[in-house]
Amino acid sequence: MLPSAKSFEGKPVPQVTFKTRSDDQWQDVSTDDVFKGRTVVVFSLPGAFTPTCSNAHLPRYNELSATFKANGVDQIVCLAVNDAFVMNQWKLEQQVQDITLLPDGNGEFTAGMGMLVDKSNIGFGKRSWRYSMLVRNGVIEKMFIEPASTGDPLEVSDADTMLKYINPQAVVPEAVVIFAKPGCPHCARAKAQLEARGYRYDEISLGQGITSSTLRAVSGSGTWPQVFIGGRRIGGADELEAYLGTRKAA
Ligand code: BEZ
């Protein structure tokens, strides 16, 4: 049975050495290297490249990494009982920028946290239970441990729950996507407007399966660009200008 979060809060994180790889060299990283004198958010999960970890858990921390930093977090750490090669490859695949992926290949940190679970029924051996924690100067302030169940829940260790704990008033940036066409001046204008207002955006470009029909199917318009913010269609560069004119910078 998993211990309760309360049994860890107020305690120091386990002292271990993480065997990482950087520039094709082994590099030892100690617990103190990660936690000493810093405010660190850790989220730990059953395995790199597994569906929930790749499609939900890690991506949302990645999306909110700048927001965590703006709210006093020095570092976000993703931990799994996997080796350094696997963690590095997963980081590349996930296009992670500001999260440290720490390999706990021997499970020593995870065991020290009481979070090592047996997943040999699916050929995984010993892995980490899913949890998150806020660690200040090496001491655990808050833990969110997923409820014990036979599945693999992601209910409380998610990025939004942790951010809300750190600052209930934290402003979560809206997701922005722009459908754009290479060489289109209105698309360039819309992107410049977003950048000037501090919006991060994903760009979907004409080509590689994206056609004017895609644009029309999604937006109801065949005119480039089309901008969407927070699930709402804004429209082209002129509509974006009008919309941003009424908003505070992101
Ligand atoms: C998942 O993240 O979806 C997952 C994790 C461990 C085992 C199987 C699936």
PDB file of C-alpha atoms and ligand atoms in Angstrom:
ATOM      1  CA  MET A   1       0.000   0.000   0.000  1.00  0.00           C
ATOM      2  CA  LEU A   2       1.214   3.496  -0.836  1.00  0.00           C
ATOM      3  CA  PRO A   3       2.018   5.825   2.054  1.00  0.00           C
ATOM      4  CA  SER A   4      -0.053   8.966   2.446  1.00  0.00           C
ATOM      5  CA  ALA A   5       1.290  12.297   1.231  1.00  0.00           C
ATOM      6  CA  LYS A   6       1.203  13.607   4.772  1.00  0.00           C
ATOM      7  CA  SER A   7       3.880  11.092   5.800  1.00  0.00           C
ATOM      8  CA  PHE A   8       6.360  12.784   3.453  1.00  0.00           C
ATOM      9  CA  GLU A   9       5.473  16.443   3.732  1.00  0.00           C
ATOM     10  CA  GLY A  10       8.089  18.234   5.832  1.00  0.00           C
ATOM     11  CA  LYS A  11      10.715  15.536   5.130  1.00  0.00           C
ATOM     12  CA  PRO A  12      13.843  15.844   2.953  1.00  0.00           C
ATOM     13  CA  VAL A  13      13.952  14.188  -0.470  1.00  0.00           C
ATOM     14  CA  PRO A  14      16.128  11.025  -0.698  1.00  0.00           C
ATOM     15  CA  GLN A  15      19.869  11.484  -1.246  1.00  0.00           C
ATOM     16  CA  VAL A  16      20.827   9.671  -4.456  1.00  0.00           C
ATOM     17  CA  THR A  17      23.012  10.054  -7.530  1.00  0.00           C
ATOM     18  CA  PHE A  18      21.208  10.249 -10.857  1.00  0.00           C
ATOM     19  CA  LYS A  19      23.166   8.781 -13.767  1.00  0.00           C
ATOM     20  CA  THR A  20      22.447  11.225 -16.595  1.00  0.00           C
ATOM     21  CA  ARG A  21      23.885  11.637 -20.122  1.00  0.00           C
ATOM     22  CA  SER A  22      24.911  15.008 -21.498  1.00  0.00           C
ATOM     23  CA  ASP A  23      26.854  15.590 -24.750  1.00  0.00           C
ATOM     24  CA  ASP A  24      27.351  11.804 -25.075  1.00  0.00           C
ATOM     25  CA  GLN A  25      29.056  11.642 -21.660  1.00  0.00           C
ATOM     26  CA  TRP A  26      27.922  10.197 -18.358  1.00  0.00           C
ATOM     27  CA  GLN A  27      27.239  12.896 -15.809  1.00  0.00           C
ATOM     28  CA  ASP A  28      26.456  12.246 -12.159  1.00  0.00           C
ATOM     29  CA  VAL A  29      23.786  14.561 -10.757  1.00  0.00           C
ATOM     30  CA  SER A  30      23.226  14.499  -7.004  1.00  0.00           C
ATOM     31  CA  THR A  31      20.069  15.239  -5.066  1.00  0.00           C
ATOM     32  CA  ASP A  32      21.757  18.418  -3.812  1.00  0.00           C
ATOM     33  CA  ASP A  33      22.593  19.493  -7.392  1.00  0.00           C
ATOM     34  CA  VAL A  34      18.886  19.416  -8.158  1.00  0.00           C
ATOM     35  CA  PHE A  35      17.257  20.617  -4.955  1.00  0.00           C
ATOM     36  CA  LYS A  36      19.669  22.593  -2.783  1.00  0.00           C
ATOM     37  CA  GLY A  37      18.662  26.251  -2.442  1.00  0.00           C
ATOM     38  CA  ARG A  38      15.962  25.969  -5.091  1.00  0.00           C
ATOM     39  CA  THR A  39      12.213  25.646  -5.458  1.00  0.00           C
ATOM     40  CA  VAL A  40      11.553  22.544  -7.552  1.00  0.00           C
ATOM     41  CA  VAL A  41       8.370  20.920  -8.837  1.00  0.00           C
ATOM     42  CA  VAL A  42       8.765  17.178  -9.407  1.00  0.00           C
ATOM     43  CA  PHE A  43       6.336  14.953 -11.238  1.00  0.00           C
ATOM     44  CA  SER A  44       7.048  11.263 -11.403  1.00  0.00           C
ATOM     45  CA  LEU A  45       5.428   8.761 -13.733  1.00  0.00           C
ATOM     46  CA  PRO A  46       5.476   5.075 -14.714  1.00  0.00           C
ATOM     47  CA  GLY A  47       7.471   5.351 -17.910  1.00  0.00           C
ATOM     48  CA  ALA A  48       8.793   7.409 -20.808  1.00  0.00           C
ATOM     49  CA  PHE A  49       6.865   6.941 -24.070  1.00  0.00           C
ATOM     50  CA  THR A  50       3.798   5.431 -22.339  1.00  0.00           C
ATOM     51  CA  PRO A  51       0.449   6.832 -23.501  1.00  0.00           C
ATOM     52  CA  THR A  52      -0.835   8.886 -20.541  1.00  0.00           C
ATOM     53  CA  CYS A  53       2.647  10.152 -19.714  1.00  0.00           C
ATOM     54  CA  SER A  54       3.286  11.207 -23.330  1.00  0.00           C
ATOM     55  CA  ASN A  55      -0.156  12.555 -24.183  1.00  0.00           C
ATOM     56  CA  ALA A  56      -1.164  14.309 -20.983  1.00  0.00           C
ATOM     57  CA  HIS A  57       1.163  14.333 -17.969  1.00  0.00           C
ATOM     58  CA  LEU A  58       4.405  15.650 -19.504  1.00  0.00           C
ATOM     59  CA  PRO A  59       2.838  17.847 -22.238  1.00  0.00           C
ATOM     60  CA  ARG A  60       0.809  19.931 -19.797  1.00  0.00           C
ATOM     61  CA  TYR A  61       3.833  20.586 -17.541  1.00  0.00           C
ATOM     62  CA  ASN A  62       5.674  21.547 -20.739  1.00  0.00           C
ATOM     63  CA  GLU A  63       2.900  23.971 -21.753  1.00  0.00           C
ATOM     64  CA  LEU A  64       2.878  25.579 -18.319  1.00  0.00           C
ATOM     65  CA  SER A  65       6.643  25.655 -17.702  1.00  0.00           C
ATOM     66  CA  ALA A  66       6.925  29.438 -18.214  1.00  0.00           C
ATOM     67  CA  THR A  67       3.915  29.971 -15.924  1.00  0.00           C
ATOM     68  CA  PHE A  68       5.547  27.879 -13.180  1.00  0.00           C
ATOM     69  CA  LYS A  69       8.710  29.980 -13.548  1.00  0.00           C
ATOM     70  CA  ALA A  70       6.671  33.186 -13.352  1.00  0.00           C
ATOM     71  CA  ASN A  71       5.242  31.838 -10.085  1.00  0.00           C
ATOM     72  CA  GLY A  72       8.551  31.257  -8.340  1.00  0.00           C
ATOM     73  CA  VAL A  73       9.516  27.735  -9.461  1.00  0.00           C
ATOM     74  CA  ASP A  74      13.214  27.460 -10.362  1.00  0.00           C
ATOM     75  CA  GLN A  75      13.070  24.040 -11.974  1.00  0.00           C
ATOM     76  CA  ILE A  76      10.552  21.426 -13.093  1.00  0.00           C
ATOM     77  CA  VAL A  77      11.755  17.830 -12.893  1.00  0.00           C
ATOM     78  CA  CYS A  78      10.145  14.834 -14.572  1.00  0.00           C
ATOM     79  CA  LEU A  79      11.297  11.576 -13.020  1.00  0.00           C
ATOM     80  CA  ALA A  80      10.843   7.963 -14.104  1.00  0.00           C
ATOM     81  CA  VAL A  81      12.436   4.594 -13.443  1.00  0.00           C
ATOM     82  CA  ASN A  82      14.037   4.604 -16.877  1.00  0.00           C
ATOM     83  CA  ASP A  83      17.635   4.948 -18.057  1.00  0.00           C
ATOM     84  CA  ALA A  84      19.283   8.148 -19.297  1.00  0.00           C
ATOM     85  CA  PHE A  85      19.179   7.154 -22.984  1.00  0.00           C
ATOM     86  CA  VAL A  86      15.430   6.586 -22.875  1.00  0.00           C
ATOM     87  CA  MET A  87      14.759   9.811 -20.959  1.00  0.00           C
ATOM     88  CA  ASN A  88      16.896  11.877 -23.357  1.00  0.00           C
ATOM     89  CA  GLN A  89      15.154  10.406 -26.401  1.00  0.00           C
ATOM     90  CA  TRP A  90      11.725  11.041 -24.857  1.00  0.00           C
ATOM     91  CA  LYS A  91      12.703  14.654 -24.185  1.00  0.00           C
ATOM     92  CA  LEU A  92      13.585  15.101 -27.864  1.00  0.00           C
ATOM     93  CA  GLU A  93      10.399  13.431 -29.055  1.00  0.00           C
ATOM     94  CA  GLN A  94       8.248  15.564 -26.750  1.00  0.00           C
ATOM     95  CA  GLN A  95      10.023  18.816 -27.737  1.00  0.00           C
ATOM     96  CA  VAL A  96      10.507  19.652 -24.080  1.00  0.00           C
ATOM     97  CA  GLN A  97      12.283  22.924 -23.459  1.00  0.00           C
ATOM     98  CA  ASP A  98      12.319  23.826 -19.814  1.00  0.00           C
ATOM     99  CA  ILE A  99      11.865  20.566 -17.943  1.00  0.00           C
ATOM    100  CA  THR A 100      14.673  18.392 -16.595  1.00  0.00           C
ATOM    101  CA  LEU A 101      14.053  14.711 -17.311  1.00  0.00           C
ATOM    102  CA  LEU A 102      15.859  12.758 -14.583  1.00  0.00           C
ATOM    103  CA  PRO A 103      16.553   9.043 -15.007  1.00  0.00           C
ATOM    104  CA  ASP A 104      16.051   7.040 -11.816  1.00  0.00           C
ATOM    105  CA  GLY A 105      17.051   3.821 -13.573  1.00  0.00           C
ATOM    106  CA  ASN A 106      17.825   1.899 -10.382  1.00  0.00           C
ATOM    107  CA  GLY A 107      14.674   3.220  -8.707  1.00  0.00           C
ATOM    108  CA  GLU A 108      16.666   4.461  -5.707  1.00  0.00           C
ATOM    109  CA  PHE A 109      15.011   7.874  -5.449  1.00  0.00           C
ATOM    110  CA  THR A 110      11.584   6.349  -6.089  1.00  0.00           C
ATOM    111  CA  ALA A 111      12.150   3.653  -3.455  1.00  0.00           C
ATOM    112  CA  GLY A 112      13.276   6.324  -0.991  1.00  0.00           C
ATOM    113  CA  MET A 113       9.990   8.123  -1.643  1.00  0.00           C
ATOM    114  CA  GLY A 114       8.048   4.902  -0.989  1.00  0.00           C
ATOM    115  CA  MET A 115       6.672   5.136  -4.527  1.00  0.00           C
ATOM    116  CA  LEU A 116       8.243   2.065  -6.169  1.00  0.00           C
ATOM    117  CA  VAL A 117       5.459  -0.218  -7.431  1.00  0.00           C
ATOM    118  CA  ASP A 118       5.544  -3.611  -9.084  1.00  0.00           C
ATOM    119  CA  LYS A 119       4.318  -3.478 -12.679  1.00  0.00           C
ATOM    120  CA  SER A 120       5.723  -6.862 -13.673  1.00  0.00           C
ATOM    121  CA  ASN A 121       2.212  -7.928 -14.759  1.00  0.00           C
ATOM    122  CA  ILE A 122       2.783  -5.784 -17.872  1.00  0.00           C
ATOM    123  CA  GLY A 123       6.508  -6.537 -18.176  1.00  0.00           C
ATOM    124  CA  PHE A 124       7.629  -3.224 -16.676  1.00  0.00           C
ATOM    125  CA  GLY A 125       9.294  -4.530 -13.515  1.00  0.00           C
ATOM    126  CA  LYS A 126       9.483  -1.955 -10.715  1.00  0.00           C
ATOM    127  CA  ARG A 127       8.306   1.541 -11.665  1.00  0.00           C
ATOM    128  CA  SER A 128       7.246   4.808 -10.067  1.00  0.00           C
ATOM    129  CA  TRP A 129       3.703   5.393  -8.933  1.00  0.00           C
ATOM    130  CA  ARG A 130       2.388   8.635 -10.407  1.00  0.00           C
ATOM    131  CA  TYR A 131       2.799  11.616  -8.062  1.00  0.00           C
ATOM    132  CA  SER A 132       3.931  15.220  -7.933  1.00  0.00           C
ATOM    133  CA  MET A 133       5.572  17.286  -5.229  1.00  0.00           C
ATOM    134  CA  LEU A 134       6.732  20.793  -4.454  1.00  0.00           C
ATOM    135  CA  VAL A 135      10.211  20.788  -2.909  1.00  0.00           C
ATOM    136  CA  ARG A 136      11.775  23.867  -1.347  1.00  0.00           C
ATOM    137  CA  ASN A 137      15.503  23.680  -0.590  1.00  0.00           C
ATOM    138  CA  GLY A 138      15.371  19.871  -0.500  1.00  0.00           C
ATOM    139  CA  VAL A 139      12.349  19.637   1.812  1.00  0.00           C
ATOM    140  CA  ILE A 140       8.997  18.331   0.561  1.00  0.00           C
ATOM    141  CA  GLU A 141       6.322  20.956   1.137  1.00  0.00           C
ATOM    142  CA  LYS A 142       3.405  19.349  -0.683  1.00  0.00           C
ATOM    143  CA  MET A 143       2.670  16.039  -2.388  1.00  0.00           C
ATOM    144  CA  PHE A 144      -0.108  14.951  -4.716  1.00  0.00           C
ATOM    145  CA  ILE A 145      -0.207  11.142  -4.930  1.00  0.00           C
ATOM    146  CA  GLU A 146      -2.569   9.428  -7.359  1.00  0.00           C
ATOM    147  CA  PRO A 147      -5.184   7.301  -5.634  1.00  0.00           C
ATOM    148  CA  ALA A 148      -4.351   3.614  -5.280  1.00  0.00           C
ATOM    149  CA  SER A 149      -6.222   1.734  -7.983  1.00  0.00           C
ATOM    150  CA  THR A 150      -5.557  -1.042 -10.451  1.00  0.00           C
ATOM    151  CA  GLY A 151      -5.365   1.412 -13.372  1.00  0.00           C
ATOM    152  CA  ASP A 152      -3.040   4.312 -13.931  1.00  0.00           C
ATOM    153  CA  PRO A 153      -4.937   7.389 -12.751  1.00  0.00           C
ATOM    154  CA  LEU A 154      -3.908  10.966 -13.564  1.00  0.00           C
ATOM    155  CA  GLU A 155      -6.216  12.955 -11.313  1.00  0.00           C
ATOM    156  CA  VAL A 156      -4.113  14.981  -8.868  1.00  0.00           C
ATOM    157  CA  SER A 157      -0.470  14.977  -9.993  1.00  0.00           C
ATOM    158  CA  ASP A 158      -1.205  17.076 -13.085  1.00  0.00           C
ATOM    159  CA  ALA A 159       0.359  20.474 -13.801  1.00  0.00           C
ATOM    160  CA  ASP A 160      -2.816  22.527 -13.300  1.00  0.00           C
ATOM    161  CA  THR A 161      -3.393  21.107  -9.797  1.00  0.00           C
ATOM    162  CA  MET A 162       0.190  21.886  -8.783  1.00  0.00           C
ATOM    163  CA  LEU A 163       0.056  25.401 -10.251  1.00  0.00           C
ATOM    164  CA  LYS A 164      -3.197  26.087  -8.393  1.00  0.00           C
ATOM    165  CA  TYR A 165      -1.563  24.936  -5.155  1.00  0.00           C
ATOM    166  CA  ILE A 166       1.415  27.250  -5.700  1.00  0.00           C
ATOM    167  CA  ASN A 167      -0.752  30.234  -6.667  1.00  0.00           C
ATOM    168  CA  PRO A 168      -4.538  29.904  -6.818  1.00  0.00           C
ATOM    169  CA  GLN A 169      -4.593  33.216  -8.744  1.00  0.00           C
ATOM    170  CA  ALA A 170      -1.982  32.161 -11.334  1.00  0.00           C
ATOM    171  CA  VAL A 171      -2.971  33.257 -14.818  1.00  0.00           C
ATOM    172  CA  VAL A 172      -2.905  30.272 -17.158  1.00  0.00           C
ATOM    173  CA  PRO A 173      -2.074  31.320 -20.721  1.00  0.00           C
ATOM    174  CA  GLU A 174      -4.655  30.547 -23.376  1.00  0.00           C
ATOM    175  CA  ALA A 175      -3.658  28.068 -26.070  1.00  0.00           C
ATOM    176  CA  VAL A 176      -3.191  29.778 -29.425  1.00  0.00           C
ATOM    177  CA  VAL A 177      -2.949  28.228 -32.876  1.00  0.00           C
ATOM    178  CA  ILE A 178      -2.528  29.923 -36.215  1.00  0.00           C
ATOM    179  CA  PHE A 179      -3.253  28.296 -39.568  1.00  0.00           C
ATOM    180  CA  ALA A 180      -0.759  29.962 -41.893  1.00  0.00           C
ATOM    181  CA  LYS A 181       0.569  29.735 -45.402  1.00  0.00           C
ATOM    182  CA  PRO A 182       4.246  30.249 -46.290  1.00  0.00           C
ATOM    183  CA  GLY A 183       4.764  33.674 -47.932  1.00  0.00           C
ATOM    184  CA  CYS A 184       1.360  35.041 -46.869  1.00  0.00           C
ATOM    185  CA  PRO A 185       1.829  38.664 -45.639  1.00  0.00           C
ATOM    186  CA  HIS A 186      -1.361  38.642 -43.526  1.00  0.00           C
ATOM    187  CA  CYS A 187      -0.086  35.501 -41.793  1.00  0.00           C
ATOM    188  CA  ALA A 188       3.229  37.248 -41.034  1.00  0.00           C
ATOM    189  CA  ARG A 189       1.286  40.253 -39.661  1.00  0.00           C
ATOM    190  CA  ALA A 190      -0.868  38.049 -37.423  1.00  0.00           C
ATOM    191  CA  LYS A 191       2.217  36.246 -36.062  1.00  0.00           C
ATOM    192  CA  ALA A 192       3.972  39.545 -35.398  1.00  0.00           C
ATOM    193  CA  GLN A 193       0.907  40.777 -33.486  1.00  0.00           C
ATOM    194  CA  LEU A 194       0.854  37.648 -31.325  1.00  0.00           C
ATOM    195  CA  GLU A 195       4.574  37.892 -30.634  1.00  0.00           C
ATOM    196  CA  ALA A 196       4.378  41.589 -29.788  1.00  0.00           C
ATOM    197  CA  ARG A 197       1.702  40.786 -27.186  1.00  0.00           C
ATOM    198  CA  GLY A 198       3.725  37.931 -25.661  1.00  0.00           C
ATOM    199  CA  TYR A 199       1.491  35.080 -26.918  1.00  0.00           C
ATOM    200  CA  ARG A 200       3.116  31.721 -27.563  1.00  0.00           C
ATOM    201  CA  TYR A 201       1.441  29.934 -30.442  1.00  0.00           C
ATOM    202  CA  ASP A 202       1.488  26.736 -32.431  1.00  0.00           C
ATOM    203  CA  GLU A 203       1.574  27.150 -36.184  1.00  0.00           C
ATOM    204  CA  ILE A 204      -0.145  24.811 -38.631  1.00  0.00           C
ATOM    205  CA  SER A 205       1.163  25.444 -42.127  1.00  0.00           C
ATOM    206  CA  LEU A 206      -0.205  24.656 -45.554  1.00  0.00           C
ATOM    207  CA  GLY A 207       1.401  21.430 -46.773  1.00  0.00           C
ATOM    208  CA  GLN A 208       2.063  18.011 -45.242  1.00  0.00           C
ATOM    209  CA  GLY A 209      -1.620  17.084 -45.320  1.00  0.00           C
ATOM    210  CA  ILE A 210      -2.894  20.591 -44.476  1.00  0.00           C
ATOM    211  CA  THR A 211      -4.845  22.145 -47.354  1.00  0.00           C
ATOM    212  CA  SER A 212      -7.296  25.007 -47.846  1.00  0.00           C
ATOM    213  CA  SER A 213     -10.030  22.399 -47.285  1.00  0.00           C
ATOM    214  CA  THR A 214      -8.564  21.687 -43.828  1.00  0.00           C
ATOM    215  CA  LEU A 215      -8.728  25.393 -43.081  1.00  0.00           C
ATOM    216  CA  ARG A 216     -12.322  25.624 -44.326  1.00  0.00           C
ATOM    217  CA  ALA A 217     -13.358  22.476 -42.416  1.00  0.00           C
ATOM    218  CA  VAL A 218     -11.930  23.782 -39.137  1.00  0.00           C
ATOM    219  CA  SER A 219     -12.703  27.485 -39.386  1.00  0.00           C
ATOM    220  CA  GLY A 220     -15.521  27.761 -41.904  1.00  0.00           C
ATOM    221  CA  SER A 221     -13.333  30.152 -43.928  1.00  0.00           C
ATOM    222  CA  GLY A 222     -10.816  29.533 -46.704  1.00  0.00           C
ATOM    223  CA  THR A 223      -8.879  32.761 -46.051  1.00  0.00           C
ATOM    224  CA  TRP A 224      -5.356  32.588 -44.587  1.00  0.00           C
ATOM    225  CA  PRO A 225      -4.500  33.016 -41.758  1.00  0.00           C
ATOM    226  CA  GLN A 226      -7.061  31.762 -39.285  1.00  0.00           C
ATOM    227  CA  VAL A 227      -6.265  32.236 -35.583  1.00  0.00           C
ATOM    228  CA  PHE A 228      -7.850  30.313 -32.685  1.00  0.00           C
ATOM    229  CA  ILE A 229      -7.411  31.305 -29.036  1.00  0.00           C
ATOM    230  CA  GLY A 230      -8.639  29.283 -26.073  1.00  0.00           C
ATOM    231  CA  GLY A 231     -10.994  27.205 -28.220  1.00  0.00           C
ATOM    232  CA  ARG A 232     -12.548  30.231 -29.978  1.00  0.00           C
ATOM    233  CA  ARG A 233     -12.124  31.186 -33.611  1.00  0.00           C
ATOM    234  CA  ILE A 234     -10.780  34.724 -33.798  1.00  0.00           C
ATOM    235  CA  GLY A 235     -10.369  34.930 -37.599  1.00  0.00           C
ATOM    236  CA  GLY A 236      -7.741  36.651 -39.747  1.00  0.00           C
ATOM    237  CA  ALA A 237      -5.158  39.356 -39.044  1.00  0.00           C
ATOM    238  CA  ASP A 238      -7.721  42.207 -38.859  1.00  0.00           C
ATOM    239  CA  GLU A 239      -9.997  40.328 -36.448  1.00  0.00           C
ATOM    240  CA  LEU A 240      -6.937  39.373 -34.391  1.00  0.00           C
ATOM    241  CA  GLU A 241      -5.875  43.028 -34.195  1.00  0.00           C
ATOM    242  CA  ALA A 242      -9.338  44.020 -32.971  1.00  0.00           C
ATOM    243  CA  TYR A 243      -9.373  41.143 -30.453  1.00  0.00           C
ATOM    244  CA  LEU A 244      -5.902  41.911 -29.065  1.00  0.00           C
ATOM    245  CA  GLY A 245      -6.771  45.587 -28.829  1.00  0.00           C
ATOM    246  CA  THR A 246      -9.357  44.706 -26.203  1.00  0.00           C
ATOM    247  CA  ARG A 247      -7.078  42.399 -24.208  1.00  0.00           C
ATOM    248  CA  LYS A 248      -4.253  42.752 -21.741  1.00  0.00           C
ATOM    249  CA  ALA A 249      -0.887  41.374 -22.941  1.00  0.00           C
ATOM    250  CA  ALA A 250      -0.438  37.614 -22.341  1.00  0.00           C
TER     251      ALA A 250
HETATM  252  C1  BEZ B   1       0.419   5.201 -19.575  1.00  0.00           C
HETATM  253  O1  BEZ B   1       1.036   6.233 -19.292  1.00  0.00           O
HETATM  254  O2  BEZ B   1      -0.573   5.254 -20.290  1.00  0.00           O
HETATM  255  C2  BEZ B   1       0.891   3.878 -19.048  1.00  0.00           C
HETATM  256  C3  BEZ B   1       1.769   3.845 -18.006  1.00  0.00           C
HETATM  257  C4  BEZ B   1       2.209   2.621 -17.542  1.00  0.00           C
HETATM  258  C5  BEZ B   1       1.772   1.469 -18.118  1.00  0.00           C
HETATM  259  C6  BEZ B   1       0.887   1.523 -19.177  1.00  0.00           C
HETATM  260  C7  BEZ B   1       0.438   2.723 -19.653  1.00  0.00           C
END
